[in-house]
Coordinates of C-alpha atoms and ligand atoms in Angstrom, one line a residue:
X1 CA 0.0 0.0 0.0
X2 CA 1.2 3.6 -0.7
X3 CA -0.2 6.1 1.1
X4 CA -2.4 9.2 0.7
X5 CA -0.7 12.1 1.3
X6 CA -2.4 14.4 3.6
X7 CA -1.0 18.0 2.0
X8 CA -1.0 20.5 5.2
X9 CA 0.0 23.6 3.1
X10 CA -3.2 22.9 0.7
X11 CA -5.0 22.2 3.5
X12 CA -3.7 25.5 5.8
X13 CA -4.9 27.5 2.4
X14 CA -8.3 26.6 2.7
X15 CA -8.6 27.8 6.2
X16 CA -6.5 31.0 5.9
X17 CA -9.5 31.7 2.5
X18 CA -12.3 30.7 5.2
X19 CA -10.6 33.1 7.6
X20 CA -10.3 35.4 5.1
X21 CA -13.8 35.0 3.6
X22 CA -15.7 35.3 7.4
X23 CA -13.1 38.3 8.4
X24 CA -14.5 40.2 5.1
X25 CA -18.2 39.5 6.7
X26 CA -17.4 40.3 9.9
X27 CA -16.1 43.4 8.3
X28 CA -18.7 44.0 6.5
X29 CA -22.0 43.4 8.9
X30 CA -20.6 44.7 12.1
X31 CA -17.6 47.0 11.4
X32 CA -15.6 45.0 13.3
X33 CA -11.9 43.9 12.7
X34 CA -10.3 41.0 14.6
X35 CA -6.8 41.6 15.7
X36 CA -3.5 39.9 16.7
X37 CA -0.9 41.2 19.1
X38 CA 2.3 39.3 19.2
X39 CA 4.8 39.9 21.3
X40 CA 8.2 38.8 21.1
X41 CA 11.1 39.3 23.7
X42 CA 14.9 39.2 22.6
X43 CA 16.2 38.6 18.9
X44 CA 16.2 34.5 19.2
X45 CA 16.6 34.5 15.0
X46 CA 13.7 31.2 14.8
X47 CA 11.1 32.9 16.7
X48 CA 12.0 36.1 14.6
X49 CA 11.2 34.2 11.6
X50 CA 7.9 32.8 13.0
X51 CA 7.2 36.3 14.4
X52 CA 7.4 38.1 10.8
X53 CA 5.5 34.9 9.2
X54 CA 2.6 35.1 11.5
X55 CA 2.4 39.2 11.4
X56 CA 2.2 38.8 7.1
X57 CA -0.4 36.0 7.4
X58 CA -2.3 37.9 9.8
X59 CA -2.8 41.0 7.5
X60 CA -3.1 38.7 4.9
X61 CA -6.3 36.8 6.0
X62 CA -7.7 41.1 6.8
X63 CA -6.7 40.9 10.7
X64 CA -5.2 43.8 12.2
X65 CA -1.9 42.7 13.3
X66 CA 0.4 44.0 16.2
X67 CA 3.5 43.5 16.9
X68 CA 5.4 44.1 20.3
X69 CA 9.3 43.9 20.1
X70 CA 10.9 43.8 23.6
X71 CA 14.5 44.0 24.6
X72 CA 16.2 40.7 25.6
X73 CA 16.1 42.2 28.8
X74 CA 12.9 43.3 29.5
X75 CA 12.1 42.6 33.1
X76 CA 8.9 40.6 34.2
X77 CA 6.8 43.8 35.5
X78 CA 7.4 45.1 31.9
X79 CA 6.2 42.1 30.4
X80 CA 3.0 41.8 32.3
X81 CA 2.4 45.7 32.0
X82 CA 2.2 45.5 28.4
X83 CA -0.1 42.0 29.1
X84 CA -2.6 44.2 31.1
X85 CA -2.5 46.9 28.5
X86 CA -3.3 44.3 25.6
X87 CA -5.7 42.5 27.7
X88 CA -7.6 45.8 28.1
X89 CA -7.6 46.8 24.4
X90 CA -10.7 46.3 23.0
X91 CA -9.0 46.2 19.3
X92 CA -6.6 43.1 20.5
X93 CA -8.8 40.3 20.3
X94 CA -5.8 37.3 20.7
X95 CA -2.5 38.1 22.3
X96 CA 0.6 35.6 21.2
X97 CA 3.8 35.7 23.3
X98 CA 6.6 33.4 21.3
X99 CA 7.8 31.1 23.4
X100 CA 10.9 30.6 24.7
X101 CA 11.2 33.3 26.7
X102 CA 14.8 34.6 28.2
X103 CA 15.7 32.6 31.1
X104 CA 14.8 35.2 33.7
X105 CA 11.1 35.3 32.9
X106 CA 8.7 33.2 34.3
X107 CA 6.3 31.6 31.1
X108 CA 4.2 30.1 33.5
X109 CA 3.5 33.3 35.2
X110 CA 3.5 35.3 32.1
X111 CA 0.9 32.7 29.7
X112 CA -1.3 33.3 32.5
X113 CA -1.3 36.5 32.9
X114 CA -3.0 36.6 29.6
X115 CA -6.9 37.3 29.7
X116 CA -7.9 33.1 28.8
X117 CA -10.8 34.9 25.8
X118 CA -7.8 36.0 24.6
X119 CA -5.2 33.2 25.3
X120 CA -5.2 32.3 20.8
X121 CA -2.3 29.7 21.7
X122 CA -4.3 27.9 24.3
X123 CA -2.3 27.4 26.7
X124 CA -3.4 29.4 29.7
X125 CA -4.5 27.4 32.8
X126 CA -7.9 27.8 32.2
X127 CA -8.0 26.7 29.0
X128 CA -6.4 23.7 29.4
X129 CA -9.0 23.0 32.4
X130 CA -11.7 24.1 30.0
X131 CA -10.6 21.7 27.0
X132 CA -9.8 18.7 29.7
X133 CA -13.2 18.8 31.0
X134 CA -14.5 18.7 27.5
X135 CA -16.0 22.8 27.6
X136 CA -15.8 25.6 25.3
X137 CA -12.1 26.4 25.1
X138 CA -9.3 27.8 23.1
X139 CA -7.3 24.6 21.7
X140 CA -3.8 24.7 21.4
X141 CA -2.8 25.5 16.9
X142 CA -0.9 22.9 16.5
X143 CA -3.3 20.1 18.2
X144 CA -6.0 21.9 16.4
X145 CA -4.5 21.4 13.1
X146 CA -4.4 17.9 13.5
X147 CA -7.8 17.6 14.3
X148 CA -8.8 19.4 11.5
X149 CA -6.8 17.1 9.4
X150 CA -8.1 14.0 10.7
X151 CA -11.7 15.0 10.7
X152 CA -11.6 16.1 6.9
X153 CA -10.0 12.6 6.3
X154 CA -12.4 10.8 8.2
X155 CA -15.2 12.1 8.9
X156 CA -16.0 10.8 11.9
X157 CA -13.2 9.6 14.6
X158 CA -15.5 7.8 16.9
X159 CA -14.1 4.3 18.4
X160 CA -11.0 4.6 16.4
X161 CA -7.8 3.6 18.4
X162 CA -5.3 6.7 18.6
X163 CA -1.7 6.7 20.0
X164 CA 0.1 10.6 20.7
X165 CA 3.3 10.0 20.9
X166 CA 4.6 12.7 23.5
X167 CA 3.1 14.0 26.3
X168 CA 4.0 18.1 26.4
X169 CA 1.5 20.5 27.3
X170 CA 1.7 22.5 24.1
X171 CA 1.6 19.3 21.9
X172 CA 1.0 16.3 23.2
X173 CA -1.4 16.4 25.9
X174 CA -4.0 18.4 24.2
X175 CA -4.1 16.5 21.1
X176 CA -4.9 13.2 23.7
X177 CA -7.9 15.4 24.6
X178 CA -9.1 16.7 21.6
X179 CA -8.6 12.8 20.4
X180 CA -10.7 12.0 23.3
X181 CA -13.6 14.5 22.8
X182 CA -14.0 12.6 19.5
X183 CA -14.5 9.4 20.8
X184 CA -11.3 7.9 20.2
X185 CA -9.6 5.4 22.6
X186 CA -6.1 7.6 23.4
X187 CA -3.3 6.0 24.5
X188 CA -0.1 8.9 25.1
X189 CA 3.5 6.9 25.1
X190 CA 6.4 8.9 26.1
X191 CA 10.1 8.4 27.1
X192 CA 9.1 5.5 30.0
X193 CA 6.6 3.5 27.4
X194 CA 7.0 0.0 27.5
X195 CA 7.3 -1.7 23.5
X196 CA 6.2 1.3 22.0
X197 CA 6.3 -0.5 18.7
X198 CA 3.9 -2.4 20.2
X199 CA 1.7 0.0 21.2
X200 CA 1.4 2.1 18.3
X201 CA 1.0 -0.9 16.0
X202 CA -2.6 -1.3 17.5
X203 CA -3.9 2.3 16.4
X204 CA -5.8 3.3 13.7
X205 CA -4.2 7.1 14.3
X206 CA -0.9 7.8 15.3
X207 CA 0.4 11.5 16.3
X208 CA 4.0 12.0 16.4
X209 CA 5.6 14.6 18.5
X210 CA 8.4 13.5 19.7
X211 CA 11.5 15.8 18.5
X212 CA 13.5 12.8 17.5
X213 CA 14.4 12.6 13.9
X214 CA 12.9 9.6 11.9
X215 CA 12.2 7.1 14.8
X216 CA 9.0 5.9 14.1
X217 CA 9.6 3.4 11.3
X218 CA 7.5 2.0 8.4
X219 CA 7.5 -1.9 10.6
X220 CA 5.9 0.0 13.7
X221 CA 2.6 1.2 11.8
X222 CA -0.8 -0.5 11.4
X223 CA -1.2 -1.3 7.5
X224 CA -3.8 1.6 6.3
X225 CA -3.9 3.4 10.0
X226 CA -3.5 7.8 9.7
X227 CA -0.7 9.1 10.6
X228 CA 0.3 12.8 11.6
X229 CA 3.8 13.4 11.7
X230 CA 4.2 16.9 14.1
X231 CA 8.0 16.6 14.3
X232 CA 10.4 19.3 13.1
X233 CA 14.0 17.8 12.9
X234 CA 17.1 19.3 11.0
X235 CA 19.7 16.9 9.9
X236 CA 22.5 16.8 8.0
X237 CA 22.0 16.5 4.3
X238 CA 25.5 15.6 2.9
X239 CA 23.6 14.5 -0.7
X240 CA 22.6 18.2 -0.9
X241 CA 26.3 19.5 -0.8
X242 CA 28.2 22.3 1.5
X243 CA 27.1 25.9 2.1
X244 CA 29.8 28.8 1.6
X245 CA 31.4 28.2 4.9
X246 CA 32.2 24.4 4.4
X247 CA 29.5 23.2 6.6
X248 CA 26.9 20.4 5.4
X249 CA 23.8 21.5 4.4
X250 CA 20.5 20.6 6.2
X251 CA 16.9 19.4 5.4
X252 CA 14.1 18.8 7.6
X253 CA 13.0 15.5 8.2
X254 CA 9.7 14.9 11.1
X255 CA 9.9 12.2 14.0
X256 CA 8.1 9.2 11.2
X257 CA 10.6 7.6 9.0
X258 CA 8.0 8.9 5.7
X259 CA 10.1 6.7 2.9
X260 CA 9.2 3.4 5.3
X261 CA 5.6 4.7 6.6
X262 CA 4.3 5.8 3.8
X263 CA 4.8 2.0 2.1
X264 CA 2.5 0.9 5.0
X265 CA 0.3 3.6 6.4
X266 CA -3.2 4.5 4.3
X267 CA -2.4 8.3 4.8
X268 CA -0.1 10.4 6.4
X269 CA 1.8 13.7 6.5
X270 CA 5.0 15.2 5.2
X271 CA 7.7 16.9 6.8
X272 CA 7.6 20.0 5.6
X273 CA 4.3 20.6 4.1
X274 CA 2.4 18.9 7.5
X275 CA 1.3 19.8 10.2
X276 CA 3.7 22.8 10.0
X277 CA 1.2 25.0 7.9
X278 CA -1.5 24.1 9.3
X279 CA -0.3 26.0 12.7
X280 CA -0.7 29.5 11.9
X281 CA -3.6 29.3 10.1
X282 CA -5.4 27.4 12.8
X283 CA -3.7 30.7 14.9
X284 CA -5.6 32.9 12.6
X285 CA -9.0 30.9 12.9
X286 CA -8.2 31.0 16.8
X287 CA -8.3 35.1 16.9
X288 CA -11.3 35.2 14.6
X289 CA -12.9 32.4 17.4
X290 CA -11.7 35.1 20.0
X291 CA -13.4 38.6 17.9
X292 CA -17.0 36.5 17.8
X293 CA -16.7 35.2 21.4
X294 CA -16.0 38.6 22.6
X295 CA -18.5 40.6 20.6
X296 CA -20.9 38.0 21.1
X297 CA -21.4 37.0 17.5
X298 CA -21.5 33.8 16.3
X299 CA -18.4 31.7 16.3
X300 CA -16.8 30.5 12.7
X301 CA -17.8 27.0 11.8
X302 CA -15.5 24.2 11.1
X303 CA -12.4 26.6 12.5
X304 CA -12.8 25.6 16.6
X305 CA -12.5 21.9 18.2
Ligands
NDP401 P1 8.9 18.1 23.9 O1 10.3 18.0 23.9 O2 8.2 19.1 24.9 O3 8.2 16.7 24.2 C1 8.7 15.6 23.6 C2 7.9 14.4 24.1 O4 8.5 13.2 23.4 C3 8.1 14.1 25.6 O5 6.8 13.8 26.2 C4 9.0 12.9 25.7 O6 8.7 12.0 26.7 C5 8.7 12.2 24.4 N1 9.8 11.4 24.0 C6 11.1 11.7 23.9 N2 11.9 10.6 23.5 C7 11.0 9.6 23.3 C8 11.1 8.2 23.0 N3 12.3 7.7 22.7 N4 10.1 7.5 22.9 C9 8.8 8.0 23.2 N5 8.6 9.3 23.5 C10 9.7 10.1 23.6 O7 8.4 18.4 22.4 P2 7.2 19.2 21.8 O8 5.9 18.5 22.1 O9 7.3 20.6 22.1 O10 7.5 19.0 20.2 C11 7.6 17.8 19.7 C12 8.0 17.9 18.2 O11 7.0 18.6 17.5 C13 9.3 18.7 18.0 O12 10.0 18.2 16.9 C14 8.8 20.1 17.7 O13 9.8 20.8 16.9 C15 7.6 19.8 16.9 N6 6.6 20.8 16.9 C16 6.1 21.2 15.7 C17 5.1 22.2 15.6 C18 4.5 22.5 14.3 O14 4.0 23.5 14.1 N7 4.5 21.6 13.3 C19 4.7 22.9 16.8 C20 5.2 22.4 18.1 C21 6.2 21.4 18.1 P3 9.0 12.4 28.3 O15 7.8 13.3 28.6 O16 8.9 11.1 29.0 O17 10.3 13.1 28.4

């Protein structure tokens, strides 16, 4: 069996035109115009990168977008000053701090210091208690793109048998719960597992988010089960050549050996072109969520959990 390729920057471009399509109404009918503030501490060059991507795609879907750049060494009470002025502008309707933080400040402390109506990445405490006990939340991006994936390849998830490999709170966890609000039977393996092979041969879906490059092979996966590949990995691509200053070049590879899985699996993701995409446009569809929540309007369909 070769499988279907589940194409994540196709899919991320039909949800940035819905955005798009239900911003321009929104626009239209109520004069309203959902907006984005992201704030960014320090000059870590990766989180620049997502930082400019996100502000482009944001204007791009008709989103107001704002953009906080804070020295590397802002100090806490700065941080959670500007917080408490976003939280209070009516005109920010989802406020994004890019994680890592410097060392010195508290993420903890800061996420949840964000207003939760506002929290577009999902992770504030509340949320997370909202989305475990199966209530109105908002759902972490990248857990969300997933979902979307697998429902628009399914249909329904109901009794399947799902494994989510990794357990983190931004990852991991919630896509267990958003698995498990769909009537799947979750199983989340991690570092201690026990015959992981084992265990994810039994499921129908398997999630990867692991960080480890290639380390689900083809032999471990269910022939004809789903399988969503979350991991980002560079490794060295000696095929590809040098760059300018000798070293090897890189590609990106995710934590599912694709050559192998794909020979066995009956559809699954690529690394790039995956689940990658499909995280800032679900951002997008998580600030438009937050505008109709707060103005009491009524919510986007097929863009929430
Ligand atoms: P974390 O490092 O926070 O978590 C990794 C998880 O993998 C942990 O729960 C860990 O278990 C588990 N793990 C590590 N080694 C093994 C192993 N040998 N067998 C089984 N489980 C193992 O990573 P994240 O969740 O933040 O990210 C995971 C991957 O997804 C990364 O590659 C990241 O770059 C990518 N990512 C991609 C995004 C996207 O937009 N596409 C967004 C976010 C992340 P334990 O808890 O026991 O240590």
């Amino acid at each position: 069996m070769v499988a279907q390729v589940i194409d994540g920057k196709a899919f991320a471009a039909k949800v940035r035109a819905q955005v798009a399509d239900q911003v321009a109404k929104l626009k239209e009918q109520s004069g309203i115009t959902p907006g984005l503030a992201v704030v960014l501490v320090g000059e870590d060059p990766a989180s620049q990168v997502y930082v400019r991507s996100k502000g482009k795609q944001t204007v791009e879907v008709g989103m107001n977008s704002y953009e906080h750049k804070l020295e590397v060494d802002t100090s806490q009470a700065d941080l959670l000053a500007l917080i408490d002025q976003l939280n209070a502008d009516p005109a920010v309707h989802g406020i994004l701090v890019q994680l890592p933080l410097p060392k010195h400040l508290n993420e903890d402390l800061v996420i949840n210091a964000i207003d939760p109506a506002k929290d577009v990445d999902g992770f504030h405490i509340s949320n997370v208690g909202l989305l475990g006990t199966g209530q109105k939340s908002m759902v972490p991006c990248t857990p969300l793109g997933c979902l979307m994936m697998l429902r628009d390849h399914h249909g329904s998830l109901s009794g399947m048998d799902a494994v989510v490999i990794g357990r983190s709170n931004i990852v991991g966890k919630p896509m267990a719960q958003l698995l498990l609000g769909d009537s799947c039977t979750v199983t989340i393996a991690h570092s201690r597992t026990k015959d992981l092979p084992d265990v994810v041969r039994r499921a129908d879906i398997v999630v990867a988010a692991v960080g480890r490059a290639e380390m689900v092979p083809g032999a471990w996966i269910k022939p004809g089960a789903t399988v969503i590949d979350v991991g980002i990995n560079r490794i060295d691509a000696p095929e590809k050549g040098t760059n300018e200053d000798g070293s090897v070049k890189t590609r990106l590879v995710g934590d599912v050996d694709y050559a192998s899985a794909a020979q066995t699996a009956g559809a699954i993701t690529p690394v790039p072109g995956g689940v990658g995409p499909m995280t800032i446009a679900c951002l997008l569809a998580n600030t438009l969520t937050a505008c109709c929540r707060a103005n009491k309007l009524p919510e986007p369909k097929g863009l929430t959990a």
